[in-house]
Amino acid sequence: MSFILSFIRKLLQSMLQLLSFSKRTISNTLSVYIKTNTGNTLSVDLDPKWDIKNVKEIVAPRLGLSPEEVKIIFAGKELHDSIVIEDCDLGQQSILHAVKSRPSPKKPGVESPSEGSKPLNETLIDLQLSDRERKSLKTDEDREKTRAHFYVYCGWPCKTMQPGKLRVRCASCRGGAFTVDRDPQCWDDVLQGKRITGDCQNDGCIGSDDGPKFAEFYFKCAEHASQGEEDQAVPLYLIKSNVRDIPCLACTEVSDPVLVFPCDMAHVTCLECFRNYCVSRLRDRQFWSHPEHGYTLPCPAGCQDSLITEVHHFRLLTSAQYAQYQRFGAEEYVLQAGGVLCPQPGCGMGILAEPDCRRITCINGCGFVFCRQCLQGYHLGECEPDAEGSGTGAPGADCQYNVDPSRAAQARWDEASKVAIKVTTKPCPKCRTPTERAGGCMHMVCTRSQCNFHWCWICQTEWSRDCMGSHWFG
């Protein structure tokens, strides 16, 4: 009988809550999703001026609970009743987690969250400050100036650098119903795993009883609506707010934000000078190809151990410049791996072949067959020295005029005709006479006197029965 009375009391309470809440009007709608620890997801429209108590009043009846039994979790913190929604750094289609309250185990050295505690982004002061600088913050104005500002690369839909939002989930089950025991105090707390523990409210969390559970931090773009829990952005942790008003090492201007190189001196550059630095090194192909960090750059001041390890920082370049950066990086990788680049003009396909293989075919590119040693069309016998570039002047001649090699290569009167010949012809494998195929079959006969070599246009080797059977007519 008592069970029935309790059920009727809860039902009446829920109906009264719905009736009283229906009298509210929403002036500015914020559409969010609320996930429960049972796996259900609710779509709810909220007013940013409401507080978390109002959210509980909406969610509780749908969960069959009273508002006092509901706990709202967001960004690693339990949101208490007095917190206003617009102070929670929520965006359109953000995800809140609603779970049934349960006693949290008391952990040594960890205080229970106090009433009115703010979400993670509200309580977190800037990660770029040292411990001594944090302790020197006295007023709310100082704290507001140094509040955390994160910058990320948003791959979609923004495709550019944007302000970011820090989020957290359980490292075991990757669920968002997770509260941290303490806020991160440095970048290592965010970027490295198993540094901050917490409490996972997901009943299905695997290994929930096997020692402490750890937080996993990640970032979202702050400029577009959330696209679900898998919507993530890459943290550009070298880009920081210039709270110390440090001038740029190149132009000496004080800008905000700035990029701080990972060297011992922590040299600072404005973003425009960083782009110019990258473009100049890219033009001269002076990036470093590191086996772990990829195609990257060090501090321009020449500091040791200052390579940029997160190459997404080079997304600050234009799309055309970044495409060139990727192409150069891929070419350097192929060359360092013992490969070769196709020498045919307009191709440049990277090819990985056996070290002792001399005859290389550009299979996935233009199909050009060339000699690995001299990078000319494949031939029999020894390679001939390249006649181009011979006759560089009188021995000991001293020229003080410096010319950009890439510009010099383009400023040659007969270069266009040479390129055309190289593209439309193939050398005879025996005497290397340029030969143009005007149609017909693939069986070529060198017309040079005293040569008359029979060869295959496809294989660029001596004509054989295999050539006749496989591709005589293409």
Short mmCIF file of C-alpha atoms in Angstrom, two decimals:
data_model
loop_
_atom_site.label_atom_id
_atom_site.label_comp_id
_atom_site.label_asym_id
_atom_site.label_seq_id
_atom_site.Cartn_x
_atom_site.Cartn_y
_atom_site.Cartn_z
CA MET A 1 0.00 0.00 0.00
CA SER A 2 2.85 2.38 0.88
CA PHE A 3 4.42 1.68 -2.52
CA ILE A 4 1.21 2.73 -4.32
CA LEU A 5 0.91 5.92 -2.26
CA SER A 6 4.55 6.79 -2.98
CA PHE A 7 4.00 6.22 -6.70
CA ILE A 8 0.88 8.43 -6.76
CA ARG A 9 2.72 11.15 -4.81
CA LYS A 10 5.58 11.18 -7.32
CA LEU A 11 3.14 11.23 -10.24
CA LEU A 12 1.23 14.20 -8.81
CA GLN A 13 4.50 16.00 -8.08
CA SER A 14 5.65 15.49 -11.67
CA MET A 15 2.35 16.78 -13.06
CA LEU A 16 2.54 19.89 -10.87
CA GLN A 17 6.10 20.52 -12.02
CA LEU A 18 5.09 20.26 -15.67
CA LEU A 19 2.12 22.57 -15.14
CA SER A 20 4.19 25.19 -13.35
CA PHE A 21 7.01 24.98 -15.89
CA SER A 22 4.62 25.32 -18.83
CA LYS A 23 3.90 28.87 -17.66
CA ARG A 24 7.49 29.90 -18.46
CA THR A 25 8.20 31.48 -21.82
CA ILE A 26 11.46 30.93 -23.65
CA SER A 27 12.84 34.19 -25.02
CA ASN A 28 16.05 32.78 -26.48
CA THR A 29 16.14 29.06 -27.28
CA LEU A 30 19.20 26.92 -26.67
CA SER A 31 18.76 23.43 -28.10
CA VAL A 32 20.79 20.79 -26.23
CA TYR A 33 20.86 17.02 -25.86
CA ILE A 34 20.68 15.39 -22.45
CA LYS A 35 22.12 11.87 -22.17
CA THR A 36 21.30 9.58 -19.29
CA ASN A 37 23.46 6.83 -17.85
CA THR A 38 20.89 4.34 -19.17
CA GLY A 39 21.80 5.22 -22.78
CA ASN A 40 18.74 7.38 -23.60
CA THR A 41 19.12 10.81 -25.20
CA LEU A 42 16.61 13.65 -24.73
CA SER A 43 16.31 16.72 -26.94
CA VAL A 44 15.49 19.80 -24.84
CA ASP A 45 15.05 23.50 -25.59
CA LEU A 46 16.35 25.73 -22.79
CA ASP A 47 16.46 29.43 -22.04
CA PRO A 48 20.03 30.60 -21.29
CA LYS A 49 18.64 32.69 -18.43
CA TRP A 50 17.38 29.64 -16.57
CA ASP A 51 19.41 27.90 -13.93
CA ILE A 52 20.28 24.23 -13.52
CA LYS A 53 17.39 23.74 -11.10
CA ASN A 54 15.00 24.50 -13.97
CA VAL A 55 16.80 21.93 -16.13
CA LYS A 56 16.35 19.29 -13.45
CA GLU A 57 12.64 20.12 -13.28
CA ILE A 58 12.35 19.37 -17.00
CA VAL A 59 14.47 16.23 -17.04
CA ALA A 60 13.35 14.56 -13.80
CA PRO A 61 9.78 13.65 -14.92
CA ARG A 62 11.14 12.01 -18.09
CA LEU A 63 13.46 9.88 -16.01
CA GLY A 64 10.82 8.98 -13.43
CA LEU A 65 12.77 10.80 -10.72
CA SER A 66 12.34 13.85 -8.55
CA PRO A 67 14.56 16.91 -9.25
CA GLU A 68 16.48 16.24 -6.03
CA GLU A 69 17.48 12.82 -7.36
CA VAL A 70 19.00 14.18 -10.62
CA LYS A 71 22.63 15.20 -11.07
CA ILE A 72 23.62 17.27 -14.13
CA ILE A 73 27.23 16.84 -15.37
CA PHE A 74 29.00 18.94 -17.99
CA ALA A 75 32.69 19.36 -18.90
CA GLY A 76 33.92 17.34 -15.95
CA LYS A 77 31.89 19.14 -13.27
CA GLU A 78 28.60 18.58 -11.49
CA LEU A 79 26.43 21.63 -12.14
CA HIS A 80 24.59 22.76 -9.02
CA ASP A 81 21.12 24.28 -8.90
CA SER A 82 22.19 27.93 -8.67
CA ILE A 83 24.35 27.97 -11.83
CA VAL A 84 22.84 29.92 -14.74
CA ILE A 85 22.88 28.10 -18.09
CA GLU A 86 24.53 30.97 -20.01
CA ASP A 87 27.52 30.78 -17.63
CA CYS A 88 28.22 27.15 -18.56
CA ASP A 89 29.86 27.72 -21.97
CA LEU A 90 27.11 25.73 -23.66
CA GLY A 91 26.61 25.97 -27.40
CA GLN A 92 23.85 24.83 -29.69
CA GLN A 93 23.44 21.02 -29.68
CA SER A 94 25.80 20.62 -26.72
CA ILE A 95 25.47 17.48 -24.63
CA LEU A 96 24.61 17.43 -20.91
CA HIS A 97 24.62 14.27 -18.84
CA ALA A 98 21.83 13.54 -16.38
CA VAL A 99 22.35 10.73 -13.86
CA LYS A 100 20.68 9.59 -10.68
CA SER A 101 22.42 10.95 -7.62
CA ARG A 102 24.41 8.45 -5.64
CA PRO A 103 26.86 8.81 -2.77
CA SER A 104 30.35 9.46 -4.15
CA PRO A 105 33.18 7.62 -2.42
CA LYS A 106 35.37 9.88 -0.30
CA LYS A 107 38.86 10.06 -1.80
CA PRO A 108 41.88 11.05 0.27
CA GLY A 109 42.94 14.63 -0.40
CA VAL A 110 39.90 15.36 -2.59
CA GLU A 111 37.23 17.75 -1.36
CA SER A 112 33.58 17.33 -2.29
CA PRO A 113 32.35 19.93 -4.78
CA SER A 114 30.85 22.90 -3.00
CA GLU A 115 27.48 24.40 -3.77
CA GLY A 116 27.69 26.76 -6.73
CA SER A 117 30.91 25.35 -8.15
CA LYS A 118 31.45 26.39 -11.76
CA PRO A 119 32.06 24.15 -14.78
CA LEU A 120 35.56 23.36 -15.93
CA ASN A 121 36.03 26.25 -18.35
CA GLU A 122 34.81 28.72 -15.72
CA THR A 123 37.17 27.67 -12.94
CA LEU A 124 40.23 26.96 -15.09
CA ILE A 125 42.78 29.78 -15.12
CA ASP A 126 45.16 30.02 -18.03
CA LEU A 127 47.41 26.99 -18.49
CA GLN A 128 50.23 29.20 -19.75
CA LEU A 129 50.78 30.72 -16.29
CA SER A 130 53.32 29.39 -13.83
CA ASP A 131 52.42 28.40 -10.27
CA ARG A 132 53.97 31.62 -8.93
CA GLU A 133 51.94 33.73 -11.38
CA ARG A 134 48.74 31.96 -10.40
CA LYS A 135 49.34 32.69 -6.73
CA SER A 136 49.95 36.37 -7.52
CA LEU A 137 46.43 36.82 -8.92
CA LYS A 138 44.57 38.86 -6.32
CA THR A 139 41.47 40.40 -7.90
CA ASP A 140 38.67 39.06 -10.08
CA GLU A 141 39.87 41.43 -12.82
CA ASP A 142 43.29 39.77 -12.83
CA ARG A 143 41.72 36.35 -13.01
CA GLU A 144 39.40 37.36 -15.85
CA LYS A 145 42.36 38.70 -17.86
CA THR A 146 44.27 35.45 -17.47
CA ARG A 147 41.36 33.08 -17.95
CA ALA A 148 42.11 30.16 -20.22
CA HIS A 149 41.91 30.84 -23.95
CA PHE A 150 42.36 27.76 -26.08
CA TYR A 151 42.99 27.77 -29.80
CA VAL A 152 42.29 24.79 -32.05
CA TYR A 153 42.37 23.81 -35.69
CA CYS A 154 38.81 23.00 -36.76
CA GLY A 155 38.97 20.59 -39.70
CA TRP A 156 35.22 20.84 -40.41
CA PRO A 157 33.28 22.99 -41.10
CA CYS A 158 35.51 25.98 -40.25
CA LYS A 159 38.77 24.64 -41.76
CA THR A 160 40.82 27.25 -39.90
CA MET A 161 42.13 28.24 -36.47
CA GLN A 162 39.34 28.99 -34.01
CA PRO A 163 38.84 29.48 -30.27
CA GLY A 164 38.37 26.12 -28.58
CA LYS A 165 36.46 24.66 -25.66
CA LEU A 166 37.97 22.13 -23.28
CA ARG A 167 35.95 18.98 -22.62
CA VAL A 168 36.53 15.82 -20.60
CA ARG A 169 35.35 12.22 -20.58
CA CYS A 170 36.18 8.92 -18.91
CA ALA A 171 39.37 7.39 -20.31
CA SER A 172 37.94 3.88 -19.81
CA CYS A 173 34.44 4.03 -21.32
CA ARG A 174 34.80 7.43 -23.07
CA GLY A 175 31.53 8.53 -21.50
CA GLY A 176 30.90 12.19 -20.68
CA ALA A 177 29.24 11.55 -17.30
CA PHE A 178 32.57 12.08 -15.57
CA THR A 179 33.60 14.50 -12.82
CA VAL A 180 37.25 15.39 -12.24
CA ASP A 181 38.90 15.43 -8.83
CA ARG A 182 40.85 18.58 -9.70
CA ASP A 183 41.26 21.06 -12.53
CA PRO A 184 44.25 20.74 -14.89
CA GLN A 185 47.02 23.19 -14.02
CA CYS A 186 49.31 22.84 -17.05
CA TRP A 187 49.29 21.62 -20.65
CA ASP A 188 50.76 18.26 -19.64
CA ASP A 189 47.65 17.63 -17.50
CA VAL A 190 45.54 18.05 -20.65
CA LEU A 191 47.72 16.49 -23.36
CA GLN A 192 49.07 13.50 -21.44
CA GLY A 193 46.95 10.67 -20.08
CA LYS A 194 46.54 9.31 -16.56
CA ARG A 195 47.35 12.53 -14.72
CA ILE A 196 43.95 13.49 -13.31
CA THR A 197 41.53 11.08 -11.67
CA GLY A 198 37.79 11.38 -11.35
CA ASP A 199 34.47 9.62 -10.85
CA CYS A 200 32.61 8.01 -13.77
CA GLN A 201 28.81 7.96 -13.35
CA ASN A 202 28.27 5.49 -16.19
CA ASP A 203 26.92 2.22 -14.77
CA GLY A 204 28.37 0.27 -17.68
CA CYS A 205 31.92 1.60 -17.29
CA ILE A 206 34.34 -1.30 -17.72
CA GLY A 207 36.83 -1.66 -14.91
CA SER A 208 34.99 0.71 -12.62
CA ASP A 209 36.17 -1.23 -9.56
CA ASP A 210 39.76 -1.78 -10.72
CA GLY A 211 41.56 1.15 -9.16
CA PRO A 212 41.16 4.85 -10.00
CA LYS A 213 39.53 6.11 -13.17
CA PHE A 214 41.31 8.76 -15.19
CA ALA A 215 40.10 11.77 -17.16
CA GLU A 216 40.63 12.13 -20.90
CA PHE A 217 40.63 15.74 -22.11
CA TYR A 218 39.78 16.86 -25.63
CA PHE A 219 38.77 20.02 -27.47
CA LYS A 220 35.85 21.28 -29.50
CA CYS A 221 35.58 24.27 -31.81
CA ALA A 222 33.73 27.16 -30.16
CA GLU A 223 32.52 28.71 -33.42
CA HIS A 224 30.01 26.13 -34.67
CA ALA A 225 27.26 24.00 -33.18
CA SER A 226 28.36 20.71 -31.69
CA GLN A 227 28.18 17.75 -34.07
CA GLY A 228 28.12 15.07 -31.39
CA GLU A 229 30.57 13.60 -28.93
CA GLU A 230 32.98 12.56 -31.70
CA ASP A 231 33.22 16.16 -32.92
CA GLN A 232 36.76 17.15 -31.94
CA ALA A 233 39.38 19.73 -32.89
CA VAL A 234 43.18 19.64 -32.73
CA PRO A 235 44.63 21.78 -29.91
CA LEU A 236 47.15 24.36 -31.10
CA TYR A 237 48.82 24.56 -27.72
CA LEU A 238 51.72 26.75 -28.90
CA ILE A 239 49.28 29.58 -29.69
CA LYS A 240 48.50 31.53 -26.53
CA SER A 241 46.97 34.78 -25.38
CA ASN A 242 49.70 37.37 -24.93
CA VAL A 243 48.85 38.10 -21.27
CA ARG A 244 52.46 39.20 -20.60
CA ASP A 245 52.63 41.65 -23.55
CA ILE A 246 55.76 40.06 -25.01
CA PRO A 247 56.95 41.63 -28.30
CA CYS A 248 57.44 39.51 -31.43
CA LEU A 249 61.06 38.45 -31.97
CA ALA A 250 60.80 39.45 -35.66
CA CYS A 251 58.75 42.65 -35.91
CA THR A 252 58.94 43.64 -32.18
CA GLU A 253 55.21 44.43 -32.18
CA VAL A 254 53.00 43.33 -29.28
CA SER A 255 50.21 41.19 -30.74
CA ASP A 256 47.53 38.86 -29.45
CA PRO A 257 47.43 35.89 -29.78
CA VAL A 258 51.04 34.80 -30.29
CA LEU A 259 52.93 31.58 -30.97
CA VAL A 260 55.43 30.49 -28.31
CA PHE A 261 58.14 28.14 -29.59
CA PRO A 262 58.88 25.05 -27.46
CA CYS A 263 62.47 26.09 -26.71
CA ASP A 264 64.10 26.82 -23.36
CA MET A 265 63.88 30.55 -24.01
CA ALA A 266 60.20 30.28 -25.11
CA HIS A 267 60.67 32.76 -27.96
CA VAL A 268 57.50 34.57 -29.01
CA THR A 269 56.39 35.48 -32.52
CA CYS A 270 53.20 37.02 -33.82
CA LEU A 271 51.13 34.84 -36.13
CA GLU A 272 51.87 36.94 -39.21
CA CYS A 273 55.63 36.67 -38.71
CA PHE A 274 55.23 32.95 -38.07
CA ARG A 275 53.50 32.59 -41.44
CA ASN A 276 56.28 34.56 -43.15
CA TYR A 277 58.89 32.37 -41.45
CA CYS A 278 57.15 29.22 -42.68
CA VAL A 279 56.72 30.52 -46.23
CA SER A 280 60.38 31.56 -46.55
CA ARG A 281 61.60 28.17 -45.27
CA LEU A 282 59.09 26.37 -47.48
CA ARG A 283 60.21 28.27 -50.57
CA ASP A 284 63.81 27.24 -49.91
CA ARG A 285 62.82 23.71 -48.83
CA GLN A 286 64.47 24.19 -45.45
CA PHE A 287 61.91 22.36 -43.33
CA TRP A 288 63.22 19.47 -41.25
CA SER A 289 62.00 15.96 -41.92
CA HIS A 290 61.95 14.38 -38.46
CA PRO A 291 61.21 10.64 -38.07
CA GLU A 292 58.75 11.26 -35.20
CA HIS A 293 57.46 14.81 -35.64
CA GLY A 294 57.19 14.86 -39.43
CA TYR A 295 57.97 17.82 -41.69
CA THR A 296 58.51 20.65 -39.25
CA LEU A 297 60.52 23.71 -38.19
CA PRO A 298 62.61 24.72 -35.17
CA CYS A 299 62.71 28.07 -33.39
CA PRO A 300 64.00 30.74 -35.83
CA ALA A 301 66.49 31.90 -33.18
CA GLY A 302 68.39 28.61 -33.60
CA CYS A 303 67.51 27.13 -30.21
CA GLN A 304 68.23 23.47 -29.58
CA ASP A 305 65.38 20.97 -29.15
CA SER A 306 62.80 23.46 -30.38
CA LEU A 307 61.02 21.55 -33.15
CA ILE A 308 57.26 22.03 -33.46
CA THR A 309 55.84 18.58 -32.68
CA GLU A 310 52.21 19.32 -33.57
CA VAL A 311 52.32 19.97 -37.32
CA HIS A 312 48.73 21.25 -37.38
CA HIS A 313 50.24 24.61 -36.40
CA PHE A 314 51.25 24.89 -40.06
CA ARG A 315 47.54 25.07 -40.90
CA LEU A 316 48.00 28.80 -40.34
CA LEU A 317 49.32 28.85 -43.91
CA THR A 318 46.98 29.38 -46.85
CA SER A 319 45.44 26.31 -48.47
CA ALA A 320 47.84 26.55 -51.43
CA GLN A 321 50.86 26.93 -49.15
CA TYR A 322 49.75 24.04 -46.97
CA ALA A 323 49.25 21.83 -50.04
CA GLN A 324 52.84 22.65 -51.06
CA TYR A 325 53.98 21.86 -47.51
CA GLN A 326 52.28 18.45 -47.68
CA ARG A 327 53.79 17.71 -51.11
CA PHE A 328 57.31 18.63 -50.00
CA GLY A 329 56.88 16.61 -46.82
CA ALA A 330 55.76 13.54 -48.77
CA GLU A 331 58.69 13.90 -51.17
CA GLU A 332 61.19 14.16 -48.30
CA TYR A 333 59.69 11.08 -46.68
CA VAL A 334 60.06 9.09 -49.92
CA LEU A 335 63.67 10.19 -50.39
CA GLN A 336 64.64 9.44 -46.77
CA ALA A 337 63.01 6.02 -47.07
CA GLY A 338 65.30 5.18 -49.99
CA GLY A 339 62.73 5.89 -52.69
CA VAL A 340 62.88 8.03 -55.81
CA LEU A 341 60.69 10.70 -57.43
CA CYS A 342 59.50 10.31 -61.00
CA PRO A 343 61.58 12.78 -63.12
CA GLN A 344 58.92 13.20 -65.80
CA PRO A 345 57.84 16.88 -65.95
CA GLY A 346 54.48 17.40 -64.30
CA CYS A 347 54.53 14.08 -62.42
CA GLY A 348 56.91 13.78 -59.45
CA MET A 349 55.23 10.63 -58.12
CA GLY A 350 57.02 9.10 -55.14
CA ILE A 351 58.13 5.53 -55.77
CA LEU A 352 59.47 3.05 -53.20
CA ALA A 353 61.46 0.29 -54.92
CA GLU A 354 64.07 -2.27 -53.98
CA PRO A 355 67.51 -0.69 -53.43
CA ASP A 356 69.15 -2.77 -56.19
CA CYS A 357 66.37 -2.12 -58.72
CA ARG A 358 67.70 0.10 -61.54
CA ARG A 359 64.71 0.04 -63.90
CA ILE A 360 61.88 2.06 -62.28
CA THR A 361 58.32 2.28 -63.62
CA CYS A 362 55.98 5.04 -62.45
CA ILE A 363 53.07 2.63 -62.05
CA ASN A 364 50.50 4.80 -60.26
CA GLY A 365 51.53 7.98 -62.05
CA CYS A 366 52.45 8.77 -65.64
CA GLY A 367 53.84 5.32 -66.50
CA PHE A 368 57.30 6.67 -67.35
CA VAL A 369 60.10 4.08 -67.25
CA PHE A 370 63.44 5.53 -66.19
CA CYS A 371 66.89 4.70 -64.87
CA ARG A 372 67.27 5.05 -61.13
CA GLN A 373 70.87 6.23 -61.41
CA CYS A 374 70.67 9.04 -63.97
CA LEU A 375 66.86 9.67 -63.81
CA GLN A 376 66.70 9.60 -67.61
CA GLY A 377 64.61 7.24 -69.74
CA TYR A 378 65.60 3.64 -69.10
CA HIS A 379 68.58 2.47 -71.15
CA LEU A 380 71.00 -0.43 -71.49
CA GLY A 381 74.62 -0.09 -70.49
CA GLU A 382 76.31 2.58 -68.39
CA CYS A 383 74.76 5.97 -67.72
CA GLU A 384 76.10 8.86 -69.75
CA PRO A 385 77.12 12.09 -67.98
CA ASP A 386 74.52 14.82 -68.26
CA ALA A 387 75.68 17.32 -70.81
CA GLU A 388 73.54 20.06 -69.27
CA GLY A 389 75.36 22.07 -66.67
CA SER A 390 78.80 21.36 -68.20
CA GLY A 391 80.95 24.32 -69.00
CA THR A 392 80.29 26.31 -65.85
CA GLY A 393 82.97 28.87 -66.65
CA ALA A 394 86.68 29.26 -66.32
CA PRO A 395 88.30 27.44 -63.42
CA GLY A 396 88.63 29.64 -60.40
CA ALA A 397 86.20 32.21 -61.70
CA ASP A 398 84.64 34.19 -58.86
CA CYS A 399 81.08 35.44 -59.22
CA GLN A 400 79.68 37.63 -56.46
CA TYR A 401 76.18 37.81 -57.97
CA ASN A 402 73.79 35.34 -56.32
CA VAL A 403 70.81 34.02 -58.28
CA ASP A 404 67.89 32.01 -56.95
CA PRO A 405 68.37 28.52 -58.52
CA SER A 406 64.63 27.99 -58.99
CA ARG A 407 64.29 31.31 -60.84
CA ALA A 408 67.39 30.59 -62.91
CA ALA A 409 65.93 27.23 -63.95
CA GLN A 410 62.82 28.96 -65.30
CA ALA A 411 64.60 31.88 -67.00
CA ARG A 412 66.07 29.85 -69.86
CA TRP A 413 65.15 30.70 -73.44
CA ASP A 414 64.92 27.14 -74.79
CA GLU A 415 63.56 25.49 -71.61
CA ALA A 416 59.99 25.21 -72.91
CA SER A 417 61.02 23.28 -76.00
CA LYS A 418 63.23 20.97 -73.93
CA VAL A 419 60.35 20.16 -71.61
CA ALA A 420 58.06 19.46 -74.56
CA ILE A 421 60.62 17.06 -76.06
CA LYS A 422 61.04 15.28 -72.74
CA VAL A 423 57.29 14.78 -72.30
CA THR A 424 56.45 13.63 -75.85
CA THR A 425 59.48 11.41 -76.53
CA LYS A 426 61.26 8.42 -75.04
CA PRO A 427 64.96 7.61 -75.46
CA CYS A 428 66.15 4.55 -77.33
CA PRO A 429 67.25 2.13 -74.58
CA LYS A 430 70.50 1.44 -76.44
CA CYS A 431 71.73 4.74 -77.92
CA ARG A 432 69.37 7.11 -75.99
CA THR A 433 68.25 8.96 -79.10
CA PRO A 434 64.93 10.80 -78.37
CA THR A 435 62.18 8.99 -80.27
CA GLU A 436 58.59 10.14 -80.83
CA ARG A 437 55.82 7.63 -81.48
CA ALA A 438 53.36 8.88 -84.10
CA GLY A 439 50.95 5.93 -83.93
CA GLY A 440 50.89 2.26 -84.82
CA CYS A 441 52.13 -0.57 -82.64
CA MET A 442 54.47 -0.53 -79.65
CA HIS A 443 57.32 -2.15 -81.60
CA MET A 444 59.90 0.59 -82.12
CA VAL A 445 63.01 0.50 -84.34
CA CYS A 446 65.68 3.09 -83.72
CA THR A 447 66.35 5.04 -86.93
CA ARG A 448 69.80 6.19 -85.88
CA SER A 449 72.51 4.83 -88.16
CA GLN A 450 74.53 1.94 -86.76
CA CYS A 451 71.91 1.35 -84.03
CA ASN A 452 68.67 -0.09 -85.47
CA PHE A 453 67.73 -1.36 -82.00
CA HIS A 454 64.31 -3.07 -81.72
CA TRP A 455 62.61 -2.03 -78.46
CA CYS A 456 59.22 -1.81 -76.75
CA TRP A 457 57.61 1.62 -76.24
CA ILE A 458 55.89 0.40 -73.06
CA CYS A 459 58.70 -1.55 -71.37
CA GLN A 460 61.58 0.47 -72.82
CA THR A 461 63.57 -2.75 -73.13
CA GLU A 462 64.51 -4.98 -76.07
CA TRP A 463 61.47 -6.21 -78.02
CA SER A 464 60.44 -9.73 -76.98
CA ARG A 465 57.68 -12.30 -77.45
CA ASP A 466 56.21 -11.18 -74.11
CA CYS A 467 55.84 -7.68 -75.47
CA MET A 468 54.27 -9.05 -78.64
CA GLY A 469 51.73 -11.07 -76.68
CA SER A 470 50.91 -8.52 -73.95
CA HIS A 471 50.84 -5.09 -75.55
CA TRP A 472 51.87 -5.19 -79.17
CA PHE A 473 49.00 -2.82 -80.02
CA GLY A 474 48.63 -1.27 -76.57
#
